[in-house]
GROMACS .gro file of C-alpha atoms in nm:
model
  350
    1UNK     CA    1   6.188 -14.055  -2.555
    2UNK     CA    2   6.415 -13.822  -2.697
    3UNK     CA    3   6.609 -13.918  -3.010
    4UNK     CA    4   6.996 -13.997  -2.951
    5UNK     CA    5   7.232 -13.797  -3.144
    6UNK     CA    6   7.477 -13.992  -3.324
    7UNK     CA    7   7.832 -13.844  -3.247
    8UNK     CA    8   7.965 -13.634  -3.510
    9UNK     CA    9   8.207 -13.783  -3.769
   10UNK     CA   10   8.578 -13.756  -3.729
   11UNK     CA   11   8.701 -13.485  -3.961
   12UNK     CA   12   9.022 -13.433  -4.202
   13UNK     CA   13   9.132 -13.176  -3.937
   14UNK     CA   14   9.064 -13.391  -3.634
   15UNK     CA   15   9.315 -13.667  -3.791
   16UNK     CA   16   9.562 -13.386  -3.860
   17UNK     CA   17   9.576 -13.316  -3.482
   18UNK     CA   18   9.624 -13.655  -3.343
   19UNK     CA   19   9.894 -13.696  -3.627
   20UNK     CA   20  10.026 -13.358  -3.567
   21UNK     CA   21  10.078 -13.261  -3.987
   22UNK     CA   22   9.862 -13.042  -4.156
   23UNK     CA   23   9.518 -13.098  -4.294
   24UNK     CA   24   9.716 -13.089  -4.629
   25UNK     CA   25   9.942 -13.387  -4.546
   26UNK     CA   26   9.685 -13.619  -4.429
   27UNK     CA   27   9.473 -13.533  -4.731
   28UNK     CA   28   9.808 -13.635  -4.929
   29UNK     CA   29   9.836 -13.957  -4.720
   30UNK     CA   30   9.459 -14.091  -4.799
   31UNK     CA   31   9.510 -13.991  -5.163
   32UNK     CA   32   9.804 -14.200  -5.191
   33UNK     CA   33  10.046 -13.930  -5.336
   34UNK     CA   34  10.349 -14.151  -5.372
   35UNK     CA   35  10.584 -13.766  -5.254
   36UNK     CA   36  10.502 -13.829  -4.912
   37UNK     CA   37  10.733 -13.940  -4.677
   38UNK     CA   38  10.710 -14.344  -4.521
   39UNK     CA   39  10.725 -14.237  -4.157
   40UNK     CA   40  10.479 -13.982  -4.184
   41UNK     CA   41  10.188 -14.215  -4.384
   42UNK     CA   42  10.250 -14.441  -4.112
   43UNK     CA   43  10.171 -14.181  -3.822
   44UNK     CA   44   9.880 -14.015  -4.047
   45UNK     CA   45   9.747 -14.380  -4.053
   46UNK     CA   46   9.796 -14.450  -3.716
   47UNK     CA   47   9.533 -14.124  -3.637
   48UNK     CA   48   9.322 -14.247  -3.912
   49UNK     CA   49   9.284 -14.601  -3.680
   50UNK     CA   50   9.245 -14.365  -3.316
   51UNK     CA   51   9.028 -14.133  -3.467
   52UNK     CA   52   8.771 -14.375  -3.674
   53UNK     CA   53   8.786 -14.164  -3.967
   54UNK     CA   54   8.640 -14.269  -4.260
   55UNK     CA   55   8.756 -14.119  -4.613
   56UNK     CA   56   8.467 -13.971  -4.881
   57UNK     CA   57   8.508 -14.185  -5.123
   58UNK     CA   58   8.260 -14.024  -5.337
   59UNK     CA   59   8.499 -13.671  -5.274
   60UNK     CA   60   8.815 -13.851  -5.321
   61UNK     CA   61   8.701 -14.017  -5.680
   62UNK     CA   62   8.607 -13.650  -5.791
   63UNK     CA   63   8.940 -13.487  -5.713
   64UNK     CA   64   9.157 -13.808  -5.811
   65UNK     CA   65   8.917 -13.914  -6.083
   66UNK     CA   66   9.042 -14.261  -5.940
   67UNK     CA   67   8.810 -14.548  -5.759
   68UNK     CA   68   9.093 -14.712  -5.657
   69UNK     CA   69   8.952 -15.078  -5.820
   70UNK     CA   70   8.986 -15.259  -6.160
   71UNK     CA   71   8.758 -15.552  -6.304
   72UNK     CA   72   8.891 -15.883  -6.406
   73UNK     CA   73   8.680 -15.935  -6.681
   74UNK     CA   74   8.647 -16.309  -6.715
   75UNK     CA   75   8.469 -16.345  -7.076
   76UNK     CA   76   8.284 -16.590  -7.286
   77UNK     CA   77   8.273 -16.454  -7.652
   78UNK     CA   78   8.012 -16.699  -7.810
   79UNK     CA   79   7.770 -16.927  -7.692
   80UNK     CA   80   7.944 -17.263  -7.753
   81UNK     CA   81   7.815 -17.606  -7.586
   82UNK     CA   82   8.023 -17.699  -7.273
   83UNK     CA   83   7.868 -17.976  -7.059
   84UNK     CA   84   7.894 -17.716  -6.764
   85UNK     CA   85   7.776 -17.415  -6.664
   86UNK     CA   86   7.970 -17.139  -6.768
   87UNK     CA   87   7.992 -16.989  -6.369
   88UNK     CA   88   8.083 -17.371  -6.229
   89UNK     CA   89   8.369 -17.360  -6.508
   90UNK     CA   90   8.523 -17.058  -6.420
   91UNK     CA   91   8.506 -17.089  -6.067
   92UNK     CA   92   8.683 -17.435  -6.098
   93UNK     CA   93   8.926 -17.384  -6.312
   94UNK     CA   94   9.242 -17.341  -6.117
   95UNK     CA   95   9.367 -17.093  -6.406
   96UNK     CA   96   9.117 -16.806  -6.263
   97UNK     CA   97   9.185 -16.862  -5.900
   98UNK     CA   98   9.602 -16.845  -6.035
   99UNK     CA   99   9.537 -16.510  -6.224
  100UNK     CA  100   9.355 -16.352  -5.942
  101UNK     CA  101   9.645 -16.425  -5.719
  102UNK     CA  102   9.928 -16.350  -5.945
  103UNK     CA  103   9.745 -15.979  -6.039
  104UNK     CA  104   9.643 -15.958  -5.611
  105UNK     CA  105  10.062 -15.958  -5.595
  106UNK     CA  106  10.081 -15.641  -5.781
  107UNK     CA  107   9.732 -15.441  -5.699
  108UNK     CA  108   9.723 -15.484  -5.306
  109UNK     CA  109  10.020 -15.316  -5.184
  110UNK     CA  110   9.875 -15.023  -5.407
  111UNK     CA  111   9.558 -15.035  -5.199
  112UNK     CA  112   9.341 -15.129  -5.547
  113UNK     CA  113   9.092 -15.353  -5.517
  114UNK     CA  114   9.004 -15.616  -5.805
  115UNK     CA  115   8.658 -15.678  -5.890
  116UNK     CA  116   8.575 -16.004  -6.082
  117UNK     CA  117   8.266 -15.974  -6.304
  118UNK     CA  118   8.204 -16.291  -6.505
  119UNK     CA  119   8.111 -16.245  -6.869
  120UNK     CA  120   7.962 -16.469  -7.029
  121UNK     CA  121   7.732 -16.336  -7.398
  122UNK     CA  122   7.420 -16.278  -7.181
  123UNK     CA  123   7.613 -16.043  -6.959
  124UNK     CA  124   7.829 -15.859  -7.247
  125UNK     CA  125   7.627 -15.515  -7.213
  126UNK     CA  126   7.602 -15.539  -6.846
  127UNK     CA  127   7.937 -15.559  -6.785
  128UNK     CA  128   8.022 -15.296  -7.022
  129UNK     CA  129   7.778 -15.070  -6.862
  130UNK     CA  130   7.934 -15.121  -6.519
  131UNK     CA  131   8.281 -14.997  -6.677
  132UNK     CA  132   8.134 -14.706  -6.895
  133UNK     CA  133   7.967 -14.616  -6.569
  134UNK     CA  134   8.332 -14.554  -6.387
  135UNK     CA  135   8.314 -14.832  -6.105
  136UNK     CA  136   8.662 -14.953  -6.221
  137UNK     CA  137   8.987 -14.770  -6.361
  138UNK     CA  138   9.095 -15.037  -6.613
  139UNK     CA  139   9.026 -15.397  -6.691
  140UNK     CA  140   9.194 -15.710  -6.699
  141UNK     CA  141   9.022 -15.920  -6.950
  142UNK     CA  142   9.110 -16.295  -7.004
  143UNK     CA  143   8.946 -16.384  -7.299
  144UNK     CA  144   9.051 -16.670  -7.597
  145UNK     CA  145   8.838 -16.601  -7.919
  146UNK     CA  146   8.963 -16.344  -8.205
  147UNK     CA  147   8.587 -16.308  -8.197
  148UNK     CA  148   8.509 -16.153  -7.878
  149UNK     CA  149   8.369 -15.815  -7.879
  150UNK     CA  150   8.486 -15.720  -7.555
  151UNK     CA  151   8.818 -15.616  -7.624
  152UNK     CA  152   8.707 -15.347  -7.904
  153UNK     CA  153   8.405 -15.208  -7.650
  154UNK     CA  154   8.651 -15.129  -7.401
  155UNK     CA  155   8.881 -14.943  -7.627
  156UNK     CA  156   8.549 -14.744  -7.775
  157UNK     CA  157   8.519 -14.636  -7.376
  158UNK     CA  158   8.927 -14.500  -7.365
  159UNK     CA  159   8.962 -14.764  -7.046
  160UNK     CA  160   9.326 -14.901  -7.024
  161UNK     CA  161   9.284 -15.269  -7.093
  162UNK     CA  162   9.543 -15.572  -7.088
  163UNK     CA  163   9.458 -15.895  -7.281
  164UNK     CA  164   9.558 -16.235  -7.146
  165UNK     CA  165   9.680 -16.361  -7.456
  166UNK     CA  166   9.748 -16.211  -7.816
  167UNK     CA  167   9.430 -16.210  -7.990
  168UNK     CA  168   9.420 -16.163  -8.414
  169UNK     CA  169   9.478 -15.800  -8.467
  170UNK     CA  170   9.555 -15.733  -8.124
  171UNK     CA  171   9.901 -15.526  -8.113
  172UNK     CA  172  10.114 -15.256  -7.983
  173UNK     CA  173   9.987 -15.031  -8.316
  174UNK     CA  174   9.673 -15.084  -8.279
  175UNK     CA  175   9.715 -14.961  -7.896
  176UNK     CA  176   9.595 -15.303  -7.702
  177UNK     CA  177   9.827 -15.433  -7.429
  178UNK     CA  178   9.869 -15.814  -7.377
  179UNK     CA  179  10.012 -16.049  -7.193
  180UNK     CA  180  10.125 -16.406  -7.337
  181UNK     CA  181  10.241 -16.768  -7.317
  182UNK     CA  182  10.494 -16.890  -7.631
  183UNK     CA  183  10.196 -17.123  -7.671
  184UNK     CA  184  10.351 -17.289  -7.973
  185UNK     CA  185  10.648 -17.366  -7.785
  186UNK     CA  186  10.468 -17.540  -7.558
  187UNK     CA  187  10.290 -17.783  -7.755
  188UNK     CA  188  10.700 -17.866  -7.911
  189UNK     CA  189  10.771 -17.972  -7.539
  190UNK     CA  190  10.494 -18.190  -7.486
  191UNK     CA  191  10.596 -18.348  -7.822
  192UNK     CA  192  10.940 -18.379  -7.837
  193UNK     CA  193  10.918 -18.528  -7.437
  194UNK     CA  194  10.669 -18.794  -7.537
  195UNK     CA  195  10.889 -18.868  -7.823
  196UNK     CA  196  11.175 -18.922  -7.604
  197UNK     CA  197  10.982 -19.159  -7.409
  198UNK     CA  198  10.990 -19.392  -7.743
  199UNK     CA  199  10.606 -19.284  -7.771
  200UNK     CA  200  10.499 -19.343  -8.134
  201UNK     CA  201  10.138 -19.366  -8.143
  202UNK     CA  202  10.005 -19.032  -8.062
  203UNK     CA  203   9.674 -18.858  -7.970
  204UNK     CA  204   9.597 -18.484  -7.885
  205UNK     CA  205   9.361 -18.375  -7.676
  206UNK     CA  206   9.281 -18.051  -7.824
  207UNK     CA  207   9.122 -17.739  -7.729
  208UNK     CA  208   8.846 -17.552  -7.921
  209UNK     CA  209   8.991 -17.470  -8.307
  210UNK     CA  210   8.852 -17.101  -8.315
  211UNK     CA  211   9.075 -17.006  -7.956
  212UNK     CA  212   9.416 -16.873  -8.049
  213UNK     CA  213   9.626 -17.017  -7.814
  214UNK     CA  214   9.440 -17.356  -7.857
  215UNK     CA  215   9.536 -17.370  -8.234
  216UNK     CA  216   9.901 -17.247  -8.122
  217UNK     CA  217   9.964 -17.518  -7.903
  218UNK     CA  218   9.779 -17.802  -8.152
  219UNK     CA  219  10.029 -17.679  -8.411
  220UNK     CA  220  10.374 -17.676  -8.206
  221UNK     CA  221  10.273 -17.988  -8.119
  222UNK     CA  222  10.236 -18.133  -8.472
  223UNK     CA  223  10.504 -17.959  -8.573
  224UNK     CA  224  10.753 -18.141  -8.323
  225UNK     CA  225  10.577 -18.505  -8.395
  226UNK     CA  226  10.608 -18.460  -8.746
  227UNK     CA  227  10.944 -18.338  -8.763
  228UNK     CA  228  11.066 -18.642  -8.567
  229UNK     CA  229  10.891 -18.828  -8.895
  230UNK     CA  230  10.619 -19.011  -8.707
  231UNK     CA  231  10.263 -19.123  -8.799
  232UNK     CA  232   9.989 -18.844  -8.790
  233UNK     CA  233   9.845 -18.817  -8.458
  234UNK     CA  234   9.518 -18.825  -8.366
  235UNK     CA  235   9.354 -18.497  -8.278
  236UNK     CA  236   9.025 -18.510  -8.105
  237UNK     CA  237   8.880 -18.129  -7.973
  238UNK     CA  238   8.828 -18.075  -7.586
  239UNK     CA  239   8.685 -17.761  -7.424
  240UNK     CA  240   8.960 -17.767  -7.131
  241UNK     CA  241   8.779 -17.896  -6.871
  242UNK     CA  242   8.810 -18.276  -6.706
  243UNK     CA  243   8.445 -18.385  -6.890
  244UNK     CA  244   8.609 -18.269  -7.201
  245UNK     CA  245   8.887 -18.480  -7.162
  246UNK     CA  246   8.683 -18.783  -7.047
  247UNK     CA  247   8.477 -18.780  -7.330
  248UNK     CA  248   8.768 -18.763  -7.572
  249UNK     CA  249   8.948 -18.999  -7.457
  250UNK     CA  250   8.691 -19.256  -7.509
  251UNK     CA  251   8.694 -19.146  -7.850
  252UNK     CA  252   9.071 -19.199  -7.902
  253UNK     CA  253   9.037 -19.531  -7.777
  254UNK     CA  254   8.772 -19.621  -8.005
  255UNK     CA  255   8.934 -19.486  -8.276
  256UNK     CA  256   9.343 -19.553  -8.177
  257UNK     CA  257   9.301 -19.851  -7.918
  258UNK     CA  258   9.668 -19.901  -7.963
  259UNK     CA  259   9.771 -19.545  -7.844
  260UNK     CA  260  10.077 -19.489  -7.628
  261UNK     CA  261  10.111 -19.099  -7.586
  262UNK     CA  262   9.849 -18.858  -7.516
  263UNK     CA  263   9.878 -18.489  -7.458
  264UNK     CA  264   9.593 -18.284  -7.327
  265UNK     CA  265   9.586 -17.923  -7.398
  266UNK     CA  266   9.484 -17.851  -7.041
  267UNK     CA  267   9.516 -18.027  -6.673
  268UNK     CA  268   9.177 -18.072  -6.686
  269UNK     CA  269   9.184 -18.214  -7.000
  270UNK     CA  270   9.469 -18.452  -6.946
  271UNK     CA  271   9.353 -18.590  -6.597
  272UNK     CA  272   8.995 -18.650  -6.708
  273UNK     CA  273   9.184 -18.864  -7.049
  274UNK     CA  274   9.401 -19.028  -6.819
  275UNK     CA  275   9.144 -19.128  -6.565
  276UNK     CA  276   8.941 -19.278  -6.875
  277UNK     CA  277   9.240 -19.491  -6.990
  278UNK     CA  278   9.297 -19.639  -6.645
  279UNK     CA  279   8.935 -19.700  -6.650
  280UNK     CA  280   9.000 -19.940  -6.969
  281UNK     CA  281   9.301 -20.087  -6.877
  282UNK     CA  282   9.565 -19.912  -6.983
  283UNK     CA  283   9.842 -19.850  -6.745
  284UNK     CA  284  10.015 -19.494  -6.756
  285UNK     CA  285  10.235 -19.429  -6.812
  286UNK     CA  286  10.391 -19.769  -6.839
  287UNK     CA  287  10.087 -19.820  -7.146
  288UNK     CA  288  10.013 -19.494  -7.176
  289UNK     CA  289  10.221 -19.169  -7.159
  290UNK     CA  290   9.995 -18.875  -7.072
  291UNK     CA  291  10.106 -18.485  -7.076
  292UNK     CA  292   9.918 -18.219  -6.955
  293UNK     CA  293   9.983 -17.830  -7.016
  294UNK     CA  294   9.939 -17.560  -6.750
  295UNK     CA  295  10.087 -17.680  -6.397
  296UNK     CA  296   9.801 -17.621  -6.227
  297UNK     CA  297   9.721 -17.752  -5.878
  298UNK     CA  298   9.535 -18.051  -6.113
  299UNK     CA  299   9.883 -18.192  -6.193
  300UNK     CA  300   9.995 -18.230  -5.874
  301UNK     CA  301   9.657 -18.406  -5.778
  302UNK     CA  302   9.631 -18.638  -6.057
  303UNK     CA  303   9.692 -19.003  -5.994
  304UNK     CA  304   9.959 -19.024  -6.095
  305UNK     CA  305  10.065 -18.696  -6.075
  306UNK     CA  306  10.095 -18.526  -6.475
  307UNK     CA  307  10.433 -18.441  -6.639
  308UNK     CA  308  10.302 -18.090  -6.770
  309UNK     CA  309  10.404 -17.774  -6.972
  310UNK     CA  310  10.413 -17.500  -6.738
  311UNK     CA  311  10.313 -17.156  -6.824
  312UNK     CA  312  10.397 -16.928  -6.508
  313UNK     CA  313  10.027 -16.775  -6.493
  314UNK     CA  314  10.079 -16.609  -6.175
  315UNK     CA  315  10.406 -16.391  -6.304
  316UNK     CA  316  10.192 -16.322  -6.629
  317UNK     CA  317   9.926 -16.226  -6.434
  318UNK     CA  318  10.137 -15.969  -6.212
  319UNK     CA  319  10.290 -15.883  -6.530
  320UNK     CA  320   9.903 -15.762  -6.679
  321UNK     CA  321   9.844 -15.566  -6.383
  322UNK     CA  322  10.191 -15.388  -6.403
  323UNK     CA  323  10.093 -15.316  -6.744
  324UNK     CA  324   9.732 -15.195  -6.678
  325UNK     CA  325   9.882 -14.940  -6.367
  326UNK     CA  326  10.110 -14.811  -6.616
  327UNK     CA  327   9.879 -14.707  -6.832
  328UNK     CA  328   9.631 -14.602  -6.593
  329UNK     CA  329   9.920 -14.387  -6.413
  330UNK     CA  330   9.994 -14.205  -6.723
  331UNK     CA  331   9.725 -14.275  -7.005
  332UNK     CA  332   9.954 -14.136  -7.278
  333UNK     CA  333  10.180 -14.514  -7.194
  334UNK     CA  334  10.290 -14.681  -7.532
  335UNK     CA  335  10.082 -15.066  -7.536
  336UNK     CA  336  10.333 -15.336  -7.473
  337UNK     CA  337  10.336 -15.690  -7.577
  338UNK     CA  338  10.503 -15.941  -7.260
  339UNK     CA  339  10.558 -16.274  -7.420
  340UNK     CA  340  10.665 -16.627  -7.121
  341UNK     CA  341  10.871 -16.904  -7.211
  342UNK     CA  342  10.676 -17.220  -7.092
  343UNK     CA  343  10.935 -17.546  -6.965
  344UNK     CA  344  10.852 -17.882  -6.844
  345UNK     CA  345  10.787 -18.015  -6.558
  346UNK     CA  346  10.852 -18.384  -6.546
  347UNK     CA  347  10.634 -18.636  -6.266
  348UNK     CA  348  10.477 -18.999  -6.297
  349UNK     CA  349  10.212 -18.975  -6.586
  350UNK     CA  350  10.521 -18.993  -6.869
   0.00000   0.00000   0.00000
């Protein structure tokens, strides 16, 4: 039996003559030169659907130097004990799911697709290799620790990165883009709501002391109780997910039995104390007055449902991918520093 010739593939100049441009014009269109006119991208793609034509990507990347994709770089900096996995942790915390949609807002109608490579310390060099090796034009990287060395192997490689939050050393001089939360603030609302609600003996759920925005939120917090001239609070150190919190608040109520306000430096954090105190007795928030911080989707499920800070992680992540097409757009962009007012949102937990 005679072997079946596949049909030729459509061509640049086949599209061109169901569109009825030039070759020129359509080669415009699947480049995405922003020059061209609206009506005319829509006919050009309108041939590209009759015709079946496929682009070369492989071409395309070596005239536009562009592969139309950027990684969000999820990273673990050290190898610190959790009692999860680190890939079950970041594909249940609500915060990753809320950053992929928020930078999705801003890449998509561009036609750039976003990659997520985990990165925990075993995978460092891999996923360095996958950027040095051009897959992606820039990275988003959410990281937390001073410590990481992510952030300064990227810059060795020239890639245009944007940082989730404002790392030690990490500034407009020294050329790194980020993207941040007044953390500090937030941890004074938390405070200075609890101590509205008459709250006097306080506990803090904490998050890990060597992340940045962690320590910022501890100390806005103590700030605000102490300034109000109350007792010390207790501050016991979670790692922001709902085990975290269940174990520590066990220790606050072996240690403060008597407590009446908690604040959890997470959702997480603050549903998995507050489930523990119900456990034991204590009523919240008619006992117990329990704050959360992020407004994630955890807050609203929570029984009850958590007064939380808010910090409006989809607009900060839109903002980070604004940031990272700038400077991928025009590589001689100044870094910029974004920094979000958090508020409060008030429900049933205090």
């Amino acid at each position: 039996m005679a072997a079946r010739r596949s049909a030729p593939r459509p061509t640049l100049e086949a599209v061109a003559a169901v569109a009825g441009v030039s070759r020129a014009t359509v080669s415009r269109v699947i480049n995405g030169v922003p020059t061209v006119d609206p009506a005319i991208v829509e006919v050009v793609e309108k041939a590209i659907d009759e015709t079946g034509y496929v682009p070369n990507l492989a071409a395309r990347t070596l005239v536009t130097r562009r592969t139309g994709s950027v990684a969000l770089v999820v990273s673990e900096p050290t190898e610190r004990q959790h009692t999860s996995p680190f890939l079950e942790r970041l594909f249940t915390d609500p915060y990753i799911g809320r950053v992929t949609a928020g930078a999705q807002q801003v890449l998509r109608p561009r036609d750039i697709h976003l990659a997520i490579l985990p990165a925990d310390p075993p995978a460092h060099d891999q996923v360095v290799r996958y950027v040095r090796q051009g897959h992606v034009d820039g990275v988003l990287l959410i990281t937390s620790s001073s410590g990481d060395p992510l952030p300064a192997r990227f810059a060795a490689l020239s890639v245009p990165v944007v940082l989730s939050t404002h790392l030690d050393g990490a500034d407009e001089s020294a050329g790194v883009s980020w993207v941040d939360l007044d953390q500090a603030a937030g941890g004074r609302l938390a405070a200075e709501h609890l101590v509205a609600r008459g709250r006097t003996r306080l506990a803090t759920v904490a998050g890990p002391s060597d992340v940045p925005f962690a320590r910022a939120r501890l100390e806005g917090f103590l700030d605000a109780v102490r300034a109000a001239g109350l007792p010390e609070p207790l501050v016991v150190e979670g790692d922001f997910t709902r085990a975290g919190g269940e174990a520590a608040a066990r220790e606050v109520l072996a240690a403060r039995p008597d407590v009446d306000g908690v604040f959890g430096a997470s959702d997480l954090m603050a549903d998995g104390a507050s489930t523990v105190l119900q456990a034991a007795g204590r009523h919240v928030p008619e006992d117990v007055a329990v704050v959360g911080f992020d407004d994630s989707t955890v807050a609203h499920q929570a029984h009850p449902p958590l007064t939380t800070v808010r910090q409006p992680v989809e607009e900060m992540a839109a903002e980070m991918a604004r940031l990272l097409l700038a400077a991928i757009d025009a590589p001689e962009t100044e870094a910029r520093s974004v920094l979000f007012d958090p508020s409060l949102v008030v429900r049933d937990s205090a």
